[in-house]
Short mmCIF file of C-alpha atoms in Angstrom, two decimals:
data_model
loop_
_atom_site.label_atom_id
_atom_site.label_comp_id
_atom_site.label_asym_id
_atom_site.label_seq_id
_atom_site.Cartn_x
_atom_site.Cartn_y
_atom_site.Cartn_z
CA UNK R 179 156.75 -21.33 -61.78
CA UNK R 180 153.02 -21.39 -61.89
CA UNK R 181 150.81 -19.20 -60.19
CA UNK R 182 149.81 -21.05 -57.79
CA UNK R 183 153.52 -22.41 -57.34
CA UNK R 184 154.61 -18.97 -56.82
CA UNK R 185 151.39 -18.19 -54.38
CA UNK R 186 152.09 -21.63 -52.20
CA UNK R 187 156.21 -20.72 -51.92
CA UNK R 188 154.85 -16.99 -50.61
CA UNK R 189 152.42 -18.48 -48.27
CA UNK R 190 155.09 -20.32 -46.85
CA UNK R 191 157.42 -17.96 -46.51
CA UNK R 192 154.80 -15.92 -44.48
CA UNK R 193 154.04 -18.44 -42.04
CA UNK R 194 157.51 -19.12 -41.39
CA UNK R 195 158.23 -15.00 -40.99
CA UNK R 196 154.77 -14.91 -38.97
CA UNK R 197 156.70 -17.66 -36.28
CA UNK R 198 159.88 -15.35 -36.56
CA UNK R 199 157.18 -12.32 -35.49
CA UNK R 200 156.00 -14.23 -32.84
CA UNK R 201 159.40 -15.49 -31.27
CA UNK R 202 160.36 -12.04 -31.65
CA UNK R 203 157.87 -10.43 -29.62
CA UNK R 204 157.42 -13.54 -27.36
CA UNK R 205 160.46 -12.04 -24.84
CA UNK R 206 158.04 -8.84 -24.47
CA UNK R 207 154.99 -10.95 -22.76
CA UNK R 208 157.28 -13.61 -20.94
CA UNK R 209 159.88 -14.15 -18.44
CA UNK R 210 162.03 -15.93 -22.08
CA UNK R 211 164.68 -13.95 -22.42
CA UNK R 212 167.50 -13.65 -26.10
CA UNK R 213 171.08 -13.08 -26.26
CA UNK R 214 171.63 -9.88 -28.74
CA UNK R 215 172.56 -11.64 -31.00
CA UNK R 216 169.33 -13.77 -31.25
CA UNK R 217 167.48 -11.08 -31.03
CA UNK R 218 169.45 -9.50 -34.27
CA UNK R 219 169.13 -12.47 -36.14
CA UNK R 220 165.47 -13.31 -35.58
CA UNK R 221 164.53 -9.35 -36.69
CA UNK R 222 166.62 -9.85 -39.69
CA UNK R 223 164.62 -13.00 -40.74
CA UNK R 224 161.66 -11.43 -40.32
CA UNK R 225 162.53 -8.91 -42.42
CA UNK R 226 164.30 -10.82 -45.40
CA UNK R 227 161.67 -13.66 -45.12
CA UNK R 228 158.49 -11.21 -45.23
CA UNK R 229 160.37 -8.96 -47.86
CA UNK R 230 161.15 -12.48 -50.11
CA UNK R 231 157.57 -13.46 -49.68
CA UNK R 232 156.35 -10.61 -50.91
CA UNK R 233 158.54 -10.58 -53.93
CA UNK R 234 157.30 -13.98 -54.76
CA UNK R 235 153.57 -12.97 -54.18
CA UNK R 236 154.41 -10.14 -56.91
CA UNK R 237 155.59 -12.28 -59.11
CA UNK R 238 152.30 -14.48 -58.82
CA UNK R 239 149.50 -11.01 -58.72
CA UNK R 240 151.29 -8.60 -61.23
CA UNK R 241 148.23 -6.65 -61.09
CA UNK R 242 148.41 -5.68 -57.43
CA UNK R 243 151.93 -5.83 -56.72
CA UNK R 244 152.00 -2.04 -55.67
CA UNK R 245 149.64 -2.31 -53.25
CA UNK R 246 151.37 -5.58 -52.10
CA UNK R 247 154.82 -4.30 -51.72
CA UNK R 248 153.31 -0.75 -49.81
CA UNK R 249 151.51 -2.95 -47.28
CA UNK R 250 154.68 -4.71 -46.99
CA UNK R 251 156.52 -1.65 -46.28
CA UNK R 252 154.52 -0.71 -44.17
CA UNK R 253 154.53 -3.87 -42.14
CA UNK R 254 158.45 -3.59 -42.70
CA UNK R 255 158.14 -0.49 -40.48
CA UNK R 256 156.31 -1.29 -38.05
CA UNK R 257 158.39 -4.40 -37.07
CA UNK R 258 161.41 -2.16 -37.25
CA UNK R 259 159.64 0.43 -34.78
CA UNK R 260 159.10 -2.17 -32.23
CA UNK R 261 162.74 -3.36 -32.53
CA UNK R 262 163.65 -0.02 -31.54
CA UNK R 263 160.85 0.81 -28.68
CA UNK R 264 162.28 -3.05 -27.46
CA UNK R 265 165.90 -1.64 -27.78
CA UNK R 266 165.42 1.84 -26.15
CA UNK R 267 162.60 1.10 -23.75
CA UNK R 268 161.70 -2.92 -22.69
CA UNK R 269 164.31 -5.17 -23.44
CA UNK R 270 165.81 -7.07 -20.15
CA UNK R 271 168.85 -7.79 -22.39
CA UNK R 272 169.80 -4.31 -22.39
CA UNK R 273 168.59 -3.80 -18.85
CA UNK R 274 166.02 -2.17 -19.89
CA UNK R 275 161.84 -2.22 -17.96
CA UNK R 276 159.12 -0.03 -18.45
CA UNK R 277 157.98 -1.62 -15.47
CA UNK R 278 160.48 0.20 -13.48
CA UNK R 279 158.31 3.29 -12.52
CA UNK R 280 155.72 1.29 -10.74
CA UNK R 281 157.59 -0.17 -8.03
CA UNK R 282 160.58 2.75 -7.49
CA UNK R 283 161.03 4.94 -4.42
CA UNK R 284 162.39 7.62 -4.07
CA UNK R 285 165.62 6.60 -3.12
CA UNK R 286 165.64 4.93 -6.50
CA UNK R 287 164.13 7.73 -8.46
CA UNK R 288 167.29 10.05 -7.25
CA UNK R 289 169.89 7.36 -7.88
CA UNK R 290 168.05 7.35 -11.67
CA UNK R 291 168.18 11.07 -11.78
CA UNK R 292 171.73 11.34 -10.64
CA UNK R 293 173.56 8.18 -12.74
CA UNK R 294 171.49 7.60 -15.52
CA UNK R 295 171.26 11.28 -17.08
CA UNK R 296 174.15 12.83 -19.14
CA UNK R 297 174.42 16.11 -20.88
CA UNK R 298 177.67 16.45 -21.16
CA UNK R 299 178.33 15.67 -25.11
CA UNK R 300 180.55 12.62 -25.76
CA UNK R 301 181.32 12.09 -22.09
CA UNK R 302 179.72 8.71 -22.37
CA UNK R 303 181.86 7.93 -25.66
CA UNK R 304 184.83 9.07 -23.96
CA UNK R 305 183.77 6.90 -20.99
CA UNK R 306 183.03 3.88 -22.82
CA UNK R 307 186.95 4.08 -24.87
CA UNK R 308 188.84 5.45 -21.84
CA UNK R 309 187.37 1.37 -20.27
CA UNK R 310 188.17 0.02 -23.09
CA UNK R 311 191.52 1.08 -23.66
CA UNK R 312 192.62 0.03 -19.85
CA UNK R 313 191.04 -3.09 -20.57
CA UNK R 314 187.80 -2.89 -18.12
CA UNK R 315 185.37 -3.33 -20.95
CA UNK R 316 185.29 -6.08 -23.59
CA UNK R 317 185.68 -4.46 -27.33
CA UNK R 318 181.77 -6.05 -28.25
CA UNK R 319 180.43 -3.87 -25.31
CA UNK R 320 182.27 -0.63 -27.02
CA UNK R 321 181.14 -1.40 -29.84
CA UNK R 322 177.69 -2.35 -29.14
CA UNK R 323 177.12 0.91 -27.35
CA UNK R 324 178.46 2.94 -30.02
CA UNK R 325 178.48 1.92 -33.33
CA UNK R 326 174.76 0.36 -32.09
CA UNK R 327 173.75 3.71 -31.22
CA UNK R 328 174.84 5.03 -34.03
CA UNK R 329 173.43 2.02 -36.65
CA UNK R 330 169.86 1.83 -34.89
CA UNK R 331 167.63 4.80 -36.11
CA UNK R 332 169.65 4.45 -40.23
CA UNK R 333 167.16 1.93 -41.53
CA UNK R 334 164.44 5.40 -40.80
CA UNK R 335 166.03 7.02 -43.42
CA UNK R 336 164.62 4.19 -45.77
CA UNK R 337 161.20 3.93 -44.41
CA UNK R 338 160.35 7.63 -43.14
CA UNK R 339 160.51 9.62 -46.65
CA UNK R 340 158.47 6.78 -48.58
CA UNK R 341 155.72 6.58 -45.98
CA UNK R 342 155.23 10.04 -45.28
CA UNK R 343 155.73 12.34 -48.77
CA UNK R 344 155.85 15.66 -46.73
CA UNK R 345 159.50 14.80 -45.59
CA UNK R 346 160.94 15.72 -48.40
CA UNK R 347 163.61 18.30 -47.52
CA UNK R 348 167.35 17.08 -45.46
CA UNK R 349 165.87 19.95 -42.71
CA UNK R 350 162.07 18.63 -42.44
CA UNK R 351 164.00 15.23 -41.97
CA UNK R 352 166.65 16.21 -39.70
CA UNK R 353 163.75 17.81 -37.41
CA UNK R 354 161.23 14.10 -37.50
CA UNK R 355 164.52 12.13 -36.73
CA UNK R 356 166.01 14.99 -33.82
CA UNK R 357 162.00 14.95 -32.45
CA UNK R 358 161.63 11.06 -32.49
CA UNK R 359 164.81 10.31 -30.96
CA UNK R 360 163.87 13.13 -27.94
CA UNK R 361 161.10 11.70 -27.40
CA UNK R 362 162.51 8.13 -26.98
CA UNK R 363 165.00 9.89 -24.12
CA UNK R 364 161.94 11.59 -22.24
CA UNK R 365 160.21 8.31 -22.01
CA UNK R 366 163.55 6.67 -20.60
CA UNK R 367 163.57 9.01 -17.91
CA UNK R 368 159.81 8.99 -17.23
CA UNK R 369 159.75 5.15 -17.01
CA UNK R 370 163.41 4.98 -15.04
CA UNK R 371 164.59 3.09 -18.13
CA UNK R 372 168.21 2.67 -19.99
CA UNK R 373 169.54 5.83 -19.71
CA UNK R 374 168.91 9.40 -21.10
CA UNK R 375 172.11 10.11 -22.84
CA UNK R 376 172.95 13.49 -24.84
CA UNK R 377 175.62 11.04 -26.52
CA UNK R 378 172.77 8.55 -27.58
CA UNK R 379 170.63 11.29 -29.13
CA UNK R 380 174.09 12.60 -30.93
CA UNK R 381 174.84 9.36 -32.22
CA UNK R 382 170.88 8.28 -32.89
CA UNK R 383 170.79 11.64 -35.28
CA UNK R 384 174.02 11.45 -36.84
CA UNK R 385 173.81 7.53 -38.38
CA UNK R 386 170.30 8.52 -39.65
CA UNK R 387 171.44 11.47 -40.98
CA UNK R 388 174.52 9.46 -42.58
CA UNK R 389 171.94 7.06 -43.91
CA UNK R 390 170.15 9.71 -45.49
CA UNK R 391 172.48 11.24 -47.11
CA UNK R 392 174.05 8.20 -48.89
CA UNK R 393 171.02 7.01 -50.59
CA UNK R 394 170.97 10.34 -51.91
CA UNK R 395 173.75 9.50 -53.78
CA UNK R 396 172.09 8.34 -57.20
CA UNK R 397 173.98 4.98 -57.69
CA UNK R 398 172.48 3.68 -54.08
CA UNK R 399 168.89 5.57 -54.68
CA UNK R 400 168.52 3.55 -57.72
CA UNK R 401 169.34 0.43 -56.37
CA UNK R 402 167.10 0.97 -53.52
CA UNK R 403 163.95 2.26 -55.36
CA UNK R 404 164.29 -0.77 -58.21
CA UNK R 405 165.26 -3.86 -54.97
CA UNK R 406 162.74 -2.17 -52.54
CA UNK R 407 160.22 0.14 -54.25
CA UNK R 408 160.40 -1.46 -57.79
CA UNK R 409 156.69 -2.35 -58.24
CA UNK R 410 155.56 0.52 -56.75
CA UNK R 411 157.50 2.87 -58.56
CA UNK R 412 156.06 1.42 -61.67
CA UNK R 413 152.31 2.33 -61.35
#
């Protein structure tokens, strides 16, 4: 292709992934409201829609494809971080309001205290697969819980040691990761939200760690710096 073939198929692709921002985000603002599953699939077009437009753009600008491709991971992780503030913090579909500070009492503030707040390690899990296995909890609400919990926070071990060079050791990573995901329980419990869960933070921690640790295995690091960081690698 041409040039300016390549530059109108990217443009394209943007303004479609710009309406896939937008529908995204819409739920935030309104009373609309996405299945999980919508919600999944909408985040994943944005992302393979803004990442495929930028690959074309590349193609077209040669000259500036670094600085494309770091703006676009950038961008990349900033959608991601609102997927997770949305999955921790606001999303109705997960029961989840912000809003629910302003308008408790007391009463409700207790109940919150008492119910939503666990320390006891893998109580939850065990919880969540004693229900399951005496058939009081369907096998996608196990394993959203779970394996969600523990899927959510791997994409950071992409995006976190390519944005910020000083996390560069497994321990200065491990402590970001252990701090970020704190912090996400602290505001649960200061806005009444979700719940603060010792298991969440355990399984939060462990599938980034996971994720970090495989693309340290050079076979998957190579793949990821030459399909993700390719052009930027090369200046």
């Amino acid at each position: 292709m041409q040039k300016k073939q390549l530059n109108a198929v990217a443009t394209v692709l943007y303004l479609i992934c710009a309406v896939a921002t937008v529908c995204l985000i819409i739920p935030v603002f309104t009373k609309i409201k996405y299945e999980h599953s919508e919600k999944f699939i909408t985040g994943l077009l944005v992302f393979l829609l803004g990442f495929a437009a930028s690959k074309v753009l590349c193609l077209a600008n040669k000259y500036v494809s670094a600085k494309i491709m770091r703006i676009t991971v950038v961008w990349m992780f900033s959608v991601y971080l609102f997927i997770v503030i949305d999955y921790t913090l606001i999303s109705d579909s997960f029961g989840r309001s912000i809003s629910n500070i302003f308008w408790a009492d007391k009463a409700t503030i207790n109940e919150y205290l008492s119910q939503k707040i666990n320390l006891v390690p893998f109580a939850t899990v065990r919880l969540f697969i004693n229900a399951y296995k005496s058939a009081n909890l369907q096998t996608y609400v196990v394993l959203e819980n779970i394996f969600g919990n523990l899927f959510v926070l791997m994409p950071f071990a992409v995006f976190v040691p390519f944005l910020f060079k000083w996390i560069n050791t497994t321990s200065r990573f491990l402590m970001v990761i252990s701090i970020f995901v704190f912090c996400i329980e602290v505001l649960q419990i200061v806005f009444l939200t979700g719940s603060a869960d010792i298991d969440d933070f355990i399984l939060n921690v462990s599938g980034a760690m996971v994720a970090y640790f495989m693309l340290k295995i050079p076979m998957v690091k190579r793949f990821i710096n030459k399909f993700i960081f390719g052009e930027i690698n090369e200046t």
